[in-house]
XYZ file of C-alpha atoms in Angstrom:
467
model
C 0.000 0.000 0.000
C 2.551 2.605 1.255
C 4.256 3.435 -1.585
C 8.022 5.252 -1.257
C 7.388 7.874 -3.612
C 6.505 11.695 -2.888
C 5.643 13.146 -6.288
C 9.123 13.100 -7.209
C 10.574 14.161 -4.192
C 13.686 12.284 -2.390
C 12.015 9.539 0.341
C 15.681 7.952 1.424
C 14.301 7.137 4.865
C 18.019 7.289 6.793
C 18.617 5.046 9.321
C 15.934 2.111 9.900
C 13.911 3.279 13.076
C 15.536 6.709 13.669
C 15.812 9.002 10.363
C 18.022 11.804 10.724
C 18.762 11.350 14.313
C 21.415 13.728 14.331
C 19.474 16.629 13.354
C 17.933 19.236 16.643
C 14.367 18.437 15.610
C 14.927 14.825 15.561
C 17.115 14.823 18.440
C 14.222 16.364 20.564
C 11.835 14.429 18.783
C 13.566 11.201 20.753
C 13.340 12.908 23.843
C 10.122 13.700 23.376
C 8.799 9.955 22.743
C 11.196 8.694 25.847
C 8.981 11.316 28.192
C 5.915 10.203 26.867
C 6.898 6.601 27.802
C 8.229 7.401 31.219
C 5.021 10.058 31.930
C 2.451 8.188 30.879
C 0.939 9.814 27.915
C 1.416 6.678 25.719
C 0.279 2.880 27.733
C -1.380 0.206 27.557
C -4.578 2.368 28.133
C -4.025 5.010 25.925
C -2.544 3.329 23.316
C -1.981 6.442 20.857
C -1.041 9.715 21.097
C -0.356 12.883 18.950
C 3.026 14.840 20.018
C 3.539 18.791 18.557
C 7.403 20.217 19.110
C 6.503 23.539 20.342
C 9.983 24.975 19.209
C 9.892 23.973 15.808
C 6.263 25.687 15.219
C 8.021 28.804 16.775
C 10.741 28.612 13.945
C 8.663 27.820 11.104
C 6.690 30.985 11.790
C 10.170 32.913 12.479
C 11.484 31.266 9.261
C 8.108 32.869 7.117
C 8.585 36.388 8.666
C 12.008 36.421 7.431
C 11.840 35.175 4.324
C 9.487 37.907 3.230
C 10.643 40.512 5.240
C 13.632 40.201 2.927
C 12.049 40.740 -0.330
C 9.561 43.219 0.757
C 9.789 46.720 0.373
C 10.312 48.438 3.980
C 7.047 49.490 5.566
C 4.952 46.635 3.139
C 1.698 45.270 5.039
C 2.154 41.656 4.780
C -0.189 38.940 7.048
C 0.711 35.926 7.240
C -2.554 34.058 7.795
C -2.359 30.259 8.714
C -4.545 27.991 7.282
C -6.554 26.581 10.063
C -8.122 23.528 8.017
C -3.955 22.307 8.219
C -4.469 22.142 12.696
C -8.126 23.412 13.796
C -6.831 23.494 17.477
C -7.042 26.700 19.394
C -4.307 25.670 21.264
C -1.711 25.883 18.157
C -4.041 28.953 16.644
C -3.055 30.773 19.910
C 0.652 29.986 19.594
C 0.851 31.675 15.997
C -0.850 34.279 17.005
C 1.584 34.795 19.450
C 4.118 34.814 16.421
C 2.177 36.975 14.419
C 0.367 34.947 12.428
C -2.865 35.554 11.798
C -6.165 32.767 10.533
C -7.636 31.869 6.916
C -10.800 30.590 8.226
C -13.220 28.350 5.819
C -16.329 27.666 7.607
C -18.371 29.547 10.314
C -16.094 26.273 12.725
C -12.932 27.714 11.276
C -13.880 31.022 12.268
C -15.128 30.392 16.021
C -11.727 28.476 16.658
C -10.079 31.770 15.716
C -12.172 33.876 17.529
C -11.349 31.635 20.332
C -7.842 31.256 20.194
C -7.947 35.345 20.422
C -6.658 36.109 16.902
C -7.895 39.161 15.979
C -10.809 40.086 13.100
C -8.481 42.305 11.479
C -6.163 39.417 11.099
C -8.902 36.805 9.445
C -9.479 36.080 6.076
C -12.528 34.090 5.204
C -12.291 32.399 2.216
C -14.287 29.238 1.312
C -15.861 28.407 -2.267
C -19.636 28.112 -0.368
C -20.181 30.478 1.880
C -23.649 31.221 3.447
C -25.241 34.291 3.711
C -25.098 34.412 7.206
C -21.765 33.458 7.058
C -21.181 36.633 4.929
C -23.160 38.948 7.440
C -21.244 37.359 10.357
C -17.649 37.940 9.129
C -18.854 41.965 7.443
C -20.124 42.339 10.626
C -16.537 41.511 12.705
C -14.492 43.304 10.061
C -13.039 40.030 8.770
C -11.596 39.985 5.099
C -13.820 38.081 2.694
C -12.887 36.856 -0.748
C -15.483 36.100 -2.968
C -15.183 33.186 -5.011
C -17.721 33.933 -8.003
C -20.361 36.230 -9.570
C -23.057 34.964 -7.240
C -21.336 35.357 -3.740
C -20.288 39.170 -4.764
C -23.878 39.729 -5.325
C -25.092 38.560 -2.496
C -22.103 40.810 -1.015
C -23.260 43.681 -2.857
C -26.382 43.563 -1.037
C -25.102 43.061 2.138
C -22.958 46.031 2.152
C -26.525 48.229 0.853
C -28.022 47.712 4.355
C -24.900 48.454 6.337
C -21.469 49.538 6.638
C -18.223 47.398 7.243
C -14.846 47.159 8.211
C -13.763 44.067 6.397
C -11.268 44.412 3.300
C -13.363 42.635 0.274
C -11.399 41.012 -2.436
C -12.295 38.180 -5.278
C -10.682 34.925 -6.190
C -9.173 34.383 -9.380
C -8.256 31.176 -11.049
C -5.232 31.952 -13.198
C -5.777 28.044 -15.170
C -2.316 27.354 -15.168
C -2.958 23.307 -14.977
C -2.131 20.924 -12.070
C 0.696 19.463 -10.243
C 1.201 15.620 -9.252
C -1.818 15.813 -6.712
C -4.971 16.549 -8.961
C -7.202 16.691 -5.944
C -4.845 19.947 -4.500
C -4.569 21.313 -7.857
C -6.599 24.581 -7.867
C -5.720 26.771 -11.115
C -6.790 23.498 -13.456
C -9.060 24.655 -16.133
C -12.160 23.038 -14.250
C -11.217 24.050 -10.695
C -14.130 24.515 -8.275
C -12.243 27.808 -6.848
C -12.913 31.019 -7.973
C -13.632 33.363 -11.284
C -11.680 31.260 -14.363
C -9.710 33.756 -15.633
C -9.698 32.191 -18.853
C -12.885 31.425 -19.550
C -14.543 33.592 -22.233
C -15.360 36.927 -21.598
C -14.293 36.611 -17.727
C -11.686 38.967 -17.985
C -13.986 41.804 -18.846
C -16.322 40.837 -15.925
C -13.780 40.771 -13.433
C -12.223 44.344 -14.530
C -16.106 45.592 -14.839
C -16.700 44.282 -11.307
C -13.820 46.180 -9.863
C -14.697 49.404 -11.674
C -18.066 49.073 -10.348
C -17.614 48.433 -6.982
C -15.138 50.982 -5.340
C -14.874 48.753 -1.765
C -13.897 46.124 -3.938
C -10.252 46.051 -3.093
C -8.278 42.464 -3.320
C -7.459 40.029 -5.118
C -6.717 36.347 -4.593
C -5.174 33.507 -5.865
C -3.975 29.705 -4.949
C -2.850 27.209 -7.428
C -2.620 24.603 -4.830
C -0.305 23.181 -2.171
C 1.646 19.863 -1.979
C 2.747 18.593 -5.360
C 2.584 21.967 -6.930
C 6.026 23.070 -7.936
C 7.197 26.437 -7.479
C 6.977 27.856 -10.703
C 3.769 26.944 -11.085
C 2.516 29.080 -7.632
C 4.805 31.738 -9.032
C 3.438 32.377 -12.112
C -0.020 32.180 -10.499
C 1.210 34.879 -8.576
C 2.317 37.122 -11.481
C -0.870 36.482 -13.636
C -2.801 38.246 -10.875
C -0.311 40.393 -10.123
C -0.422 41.590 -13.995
C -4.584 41.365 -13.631
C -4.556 43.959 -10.425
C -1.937 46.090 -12.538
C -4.814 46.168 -15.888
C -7.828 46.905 -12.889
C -5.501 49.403 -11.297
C -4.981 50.937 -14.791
C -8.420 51.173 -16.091
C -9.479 52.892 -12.209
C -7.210 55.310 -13.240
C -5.970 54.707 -9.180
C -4.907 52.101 -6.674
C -7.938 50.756 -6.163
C -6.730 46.985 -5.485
C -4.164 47.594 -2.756
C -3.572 44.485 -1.489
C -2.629 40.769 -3.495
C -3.748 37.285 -1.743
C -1.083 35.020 -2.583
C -2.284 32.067 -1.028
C -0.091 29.755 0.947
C 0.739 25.958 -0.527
C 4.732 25.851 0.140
C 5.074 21.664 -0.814
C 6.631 19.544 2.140
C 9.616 17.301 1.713
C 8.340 14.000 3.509
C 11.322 12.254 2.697
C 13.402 13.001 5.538
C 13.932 15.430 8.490
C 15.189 18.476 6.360
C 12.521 21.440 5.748
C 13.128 21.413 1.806
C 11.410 24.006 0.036
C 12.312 26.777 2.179
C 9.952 30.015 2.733
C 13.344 31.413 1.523
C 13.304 29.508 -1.320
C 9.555 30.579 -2.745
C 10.082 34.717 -1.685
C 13.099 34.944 -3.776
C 11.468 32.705 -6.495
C 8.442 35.576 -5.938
C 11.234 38.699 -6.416
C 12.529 37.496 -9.368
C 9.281 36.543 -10.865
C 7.207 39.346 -9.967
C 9.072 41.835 -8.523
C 6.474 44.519 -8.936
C 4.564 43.011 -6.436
C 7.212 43.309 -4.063
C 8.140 47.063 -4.497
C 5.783 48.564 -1.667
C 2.847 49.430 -3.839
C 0.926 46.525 -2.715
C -0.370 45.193 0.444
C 0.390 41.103 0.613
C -1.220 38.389 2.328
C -0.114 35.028 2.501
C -2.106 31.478 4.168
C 0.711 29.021 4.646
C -0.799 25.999 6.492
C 1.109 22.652 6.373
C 4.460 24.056 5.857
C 4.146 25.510 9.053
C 2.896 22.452 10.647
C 3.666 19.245 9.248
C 7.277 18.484 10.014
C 6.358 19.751 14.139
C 4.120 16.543 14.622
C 4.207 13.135 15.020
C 1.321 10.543 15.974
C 3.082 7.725 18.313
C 1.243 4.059 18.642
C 2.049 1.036 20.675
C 2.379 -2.430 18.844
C -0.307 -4.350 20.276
C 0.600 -7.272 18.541
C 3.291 -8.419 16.230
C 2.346 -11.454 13.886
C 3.206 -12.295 10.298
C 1.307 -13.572 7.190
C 2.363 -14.699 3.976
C 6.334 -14.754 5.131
C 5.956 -11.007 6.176
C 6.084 -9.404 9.541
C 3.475 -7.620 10.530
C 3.737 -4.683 13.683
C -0.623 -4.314 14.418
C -0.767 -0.689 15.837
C -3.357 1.513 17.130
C -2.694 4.074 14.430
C -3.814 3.575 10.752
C -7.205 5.431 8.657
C -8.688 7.508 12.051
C -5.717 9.554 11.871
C -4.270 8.935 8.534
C -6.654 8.082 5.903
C -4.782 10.077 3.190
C -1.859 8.001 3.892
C -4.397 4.838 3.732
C -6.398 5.640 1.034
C -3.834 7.031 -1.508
C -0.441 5.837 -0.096
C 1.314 6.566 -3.230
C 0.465 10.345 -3.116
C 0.848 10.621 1.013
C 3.881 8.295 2.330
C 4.849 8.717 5.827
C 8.220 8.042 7.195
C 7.983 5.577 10.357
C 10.211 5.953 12.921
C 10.574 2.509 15.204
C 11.018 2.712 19.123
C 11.270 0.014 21.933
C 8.776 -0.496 24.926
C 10.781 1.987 26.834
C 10.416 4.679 24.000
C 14.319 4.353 22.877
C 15.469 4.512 19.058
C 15.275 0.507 17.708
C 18.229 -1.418 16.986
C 18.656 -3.841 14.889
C 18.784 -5.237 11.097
C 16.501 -3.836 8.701
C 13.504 -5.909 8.230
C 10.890 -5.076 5.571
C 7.380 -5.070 7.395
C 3.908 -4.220 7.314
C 2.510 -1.219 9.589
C -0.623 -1.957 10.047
C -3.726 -0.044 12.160
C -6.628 -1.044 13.946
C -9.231 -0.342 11.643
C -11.423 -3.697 9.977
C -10.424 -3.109 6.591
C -7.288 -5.257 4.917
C -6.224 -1.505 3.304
C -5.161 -0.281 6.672
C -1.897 -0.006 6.948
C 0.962 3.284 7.773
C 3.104 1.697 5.249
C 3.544 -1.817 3.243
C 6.639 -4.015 3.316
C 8.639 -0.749 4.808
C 12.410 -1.924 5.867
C 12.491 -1.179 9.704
C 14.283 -2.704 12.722
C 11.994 -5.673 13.594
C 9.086 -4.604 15.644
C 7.781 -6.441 18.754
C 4.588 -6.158 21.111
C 4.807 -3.451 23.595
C 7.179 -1.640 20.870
C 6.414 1.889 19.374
C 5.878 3.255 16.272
C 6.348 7.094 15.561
C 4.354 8.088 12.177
C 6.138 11.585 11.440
C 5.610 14.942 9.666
C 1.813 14.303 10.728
C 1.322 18.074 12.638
C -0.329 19.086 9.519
C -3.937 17.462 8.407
C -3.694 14.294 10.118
C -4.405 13.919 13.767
C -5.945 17.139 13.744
C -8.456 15.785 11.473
C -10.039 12.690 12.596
C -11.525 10.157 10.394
C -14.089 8.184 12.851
C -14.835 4.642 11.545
C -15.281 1.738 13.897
C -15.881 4.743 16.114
C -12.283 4.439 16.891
C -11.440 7.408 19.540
C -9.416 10.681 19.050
C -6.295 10.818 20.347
C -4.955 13.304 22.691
C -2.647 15.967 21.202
C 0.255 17.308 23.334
C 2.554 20.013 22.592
C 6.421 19.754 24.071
C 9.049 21.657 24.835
C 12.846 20.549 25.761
C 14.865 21.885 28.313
C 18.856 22.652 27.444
C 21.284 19.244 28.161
C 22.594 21.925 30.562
C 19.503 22.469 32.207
C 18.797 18.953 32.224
C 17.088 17.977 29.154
C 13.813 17.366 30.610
C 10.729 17.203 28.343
C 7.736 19.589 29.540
C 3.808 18.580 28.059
C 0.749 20.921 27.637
C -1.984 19.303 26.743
C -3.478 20.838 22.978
C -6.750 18.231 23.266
C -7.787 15.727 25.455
C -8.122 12.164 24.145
C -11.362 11.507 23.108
C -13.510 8.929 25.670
C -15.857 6.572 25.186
C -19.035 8.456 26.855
C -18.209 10.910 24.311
C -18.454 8.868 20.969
C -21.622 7.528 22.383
C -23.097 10.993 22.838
C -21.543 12.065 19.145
C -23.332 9.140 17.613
C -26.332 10.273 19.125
C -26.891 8.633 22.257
C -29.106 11.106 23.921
C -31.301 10.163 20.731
C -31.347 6.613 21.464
C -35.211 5.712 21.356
C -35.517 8.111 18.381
C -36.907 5.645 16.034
C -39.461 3.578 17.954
C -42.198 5.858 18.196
C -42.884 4.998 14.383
């Protein structure tokens, strides 16, 4: 099922059991699964858990900052908004915030977390390709910035700003129809995407500089060609077609009417091994030298990075409940697999995960590679972390560490054979001089039983026999 290859991307998975162990974030990474042996996060009872390295959130959002601080004009508004469909937990909403990072919100859920991790309106975007009415009121009402994604939303917008003043920056989403990357399903500038006014399409262009002209609050645009499997160049040119489009708006205003350019976030993750590989770095200075006019203070920017922020900061841990093989192979039977990786499940071949291997007492395996099946709880043959993977061999009461998850997979829970939750704890490390202890804080509580019953309706229980 798991499949080794990452849309083209290197996948050498270093050392059987403990990839890139010299490295700082894999070095507190082992620390970090040690504690959560010794203090009881992961047992017997709670057989799965989802660890966040505080520190290397912290440096992504540094790393962002930087990189377009450094291409930037001086005095250039630029948010960084995260993309909270990548981690919808306050508790890690709250930490960017503290880093100056604001929220792209997608759904009135989306927006409450924000609201309740304290991030503030004027740092919100709200863009989804469906939004309500009230949705529309609610988020004009805060002083959130909306996109629109097409004709029909703007009108409803239009009529919504008739009956009352607001605060909120309004822009409109534009698909540039570049084409896709290896991912179709993350592609957004195909020539059919779902997302926004097609650029392309006959007589759009016209509309879209009409729509501008006509509506003087009308002062954004946006654009996203996609995320992981998109390369580069691709998001780049994206960029500059919309750049050029607010430049022939701008133009035919006869003023700087759009003042601000959405670039949307979808920096690709390496998943191949511990390095962060394409930098933020990397994409700004693709950005100056592609567009530089965008860059030269005359624009406002936003930006809604989401897993490259995340992704390499997490890792779900599971304990081998049994180890058995079948067919001459070994198999490890975990308690992680679809509930909290069903891309990696479903379409291994697109989503490979490396798998880090552990004894009882939470130590880096030793041993000879063995190749092995990973394999989850759930009752389906397809469930398996990764297929005839080359590990040291695995053993019950051993652990397995499924890494680079911090980004769309624990955080988004996928609930057959009502299969709980797990808790999610962020960590921090303490200097080797300080002693190298390993502090947790609690992001979400693991899910209990009493609660699945009362999610699956258990208050409704006699429902149906009154018919």
């Amino acid at each position: 099922m798991a499949s080794d290859q990452h849309n083209g991307q290197n996948t050498d998975h270093g050392t059987p059991g403990a990839p890139d162990s010299g490295s700082g974030a894999a070095a507190r990474r082992h620390r970090a699964v040690r504690a959560a042996v010794e203090q009881g996060l992961i047992s017997g009872t709670e057989p799965v858990v989802a660890l966040l390295d505080v520190a290397g959130i912290r440096s992504s959002a540094a790393a962002l900052r930087t990189a377009f601080e450094e291409v930037t004009a001086p005095g250039t508004a630029v948010l960084h908004a995260f993309a909270v469909k990548a981690a919808p937990l306050v508790a890690v909403l709250r930490l960017l915030s503290e880093q100056g990072i604001g929220a792209e919100v997608a759904s009135p859920g989306e927006l409450a977390l924000a609201r309740a991790a304290g991030v503030p309106a004027g740092r919100t975007v709200l863009d989804s390709p469906a939004k309500t009415t009230a949705e529309l009121r609610e988020a004009l009402a805060q002083g959130v910035a909306v996109n629109a994604d097409n004709p029909q939303e703007l009108a409803r917008i239009d009529a919504l700003i008739s009956s009352g003043a607001s605060r909120s920056p309004l822009g409109l989403r534009v698909n540039p129809q570049l084409g896709a990357g290896s991912i179709g399903a993350l592609s957004t500038a195909t020539a059919t995407s779902k997302f926004g006014v097609a650029l392309r399409d006959e007589g759009a262009l016209d509309w879209i500089v009409r729509a501008f002209l006509d509506r003087p609050w009308l002062t954004r645009l946006h654009t996203h060609s996609g995320s992981q499997g998109v390369p580069l160049e691709l998001m780049a040119q994206g960029v500059r077609t919309v750049y050029e489009l607010a430049e022939e708006i701008n133009a035919a205003a006869g003023r700087r009417q759009i003042d601000t350019v959405d670039i949307g976030g979808g920096l690709p993750v390496n998943f191949g091994s511990d390095e962060e590989t394409p930098t933020y770095a990397d994409y700004a200075r693709l950005l100056k030298e592609t567009v530089p006019g965008l860059l030269d203070g005359r624009y406002g920017l936003v930006t809604e990075f989401g897993r490259s922020l995340l992704a390499k900061h997490g890792l779900v841990l599971a304990r081998v409940e049994y180890a058995k093989s079948a067919g001459g192979r070994p198999i490890a039977v975990t308690h992680a697999g679809a509930q909290v990786a069903a891309r990696t499940v479903y379409v291994p071949a697109s989503w490979p995960l490396r798998i880090a291997a552990y004894d009882a007492g939470g130590r880096p395996k030793q041993g000879p590679a063995v190749a092995q099946d990973i394999a989850g709880p759930a009752c389906f043959a397809g469930d398996l972390l990764a297929e005839n993977r080359p590990l040291p061999l695995l053993e019950q009461d051993d652990l397995v560490a499924a890494l680079d998850t911090g980004a769309y997979y624990f955080s988004n829970h996928y609930a057959y054979n009502s299969l709980a939750r797990p808790g999610i704890h962020g960590f921090t490390t303490a200097p080797e001089s300080e002693g190298g202890g390993v502090r947790f804080a609690t992001v979400r509580a693991p899910q209990t039983v009493e609660e699945i019953v009362h999610e699956s309706g258990g208050t409704y229980r006699d429902a149906l026999l009154g018919g």
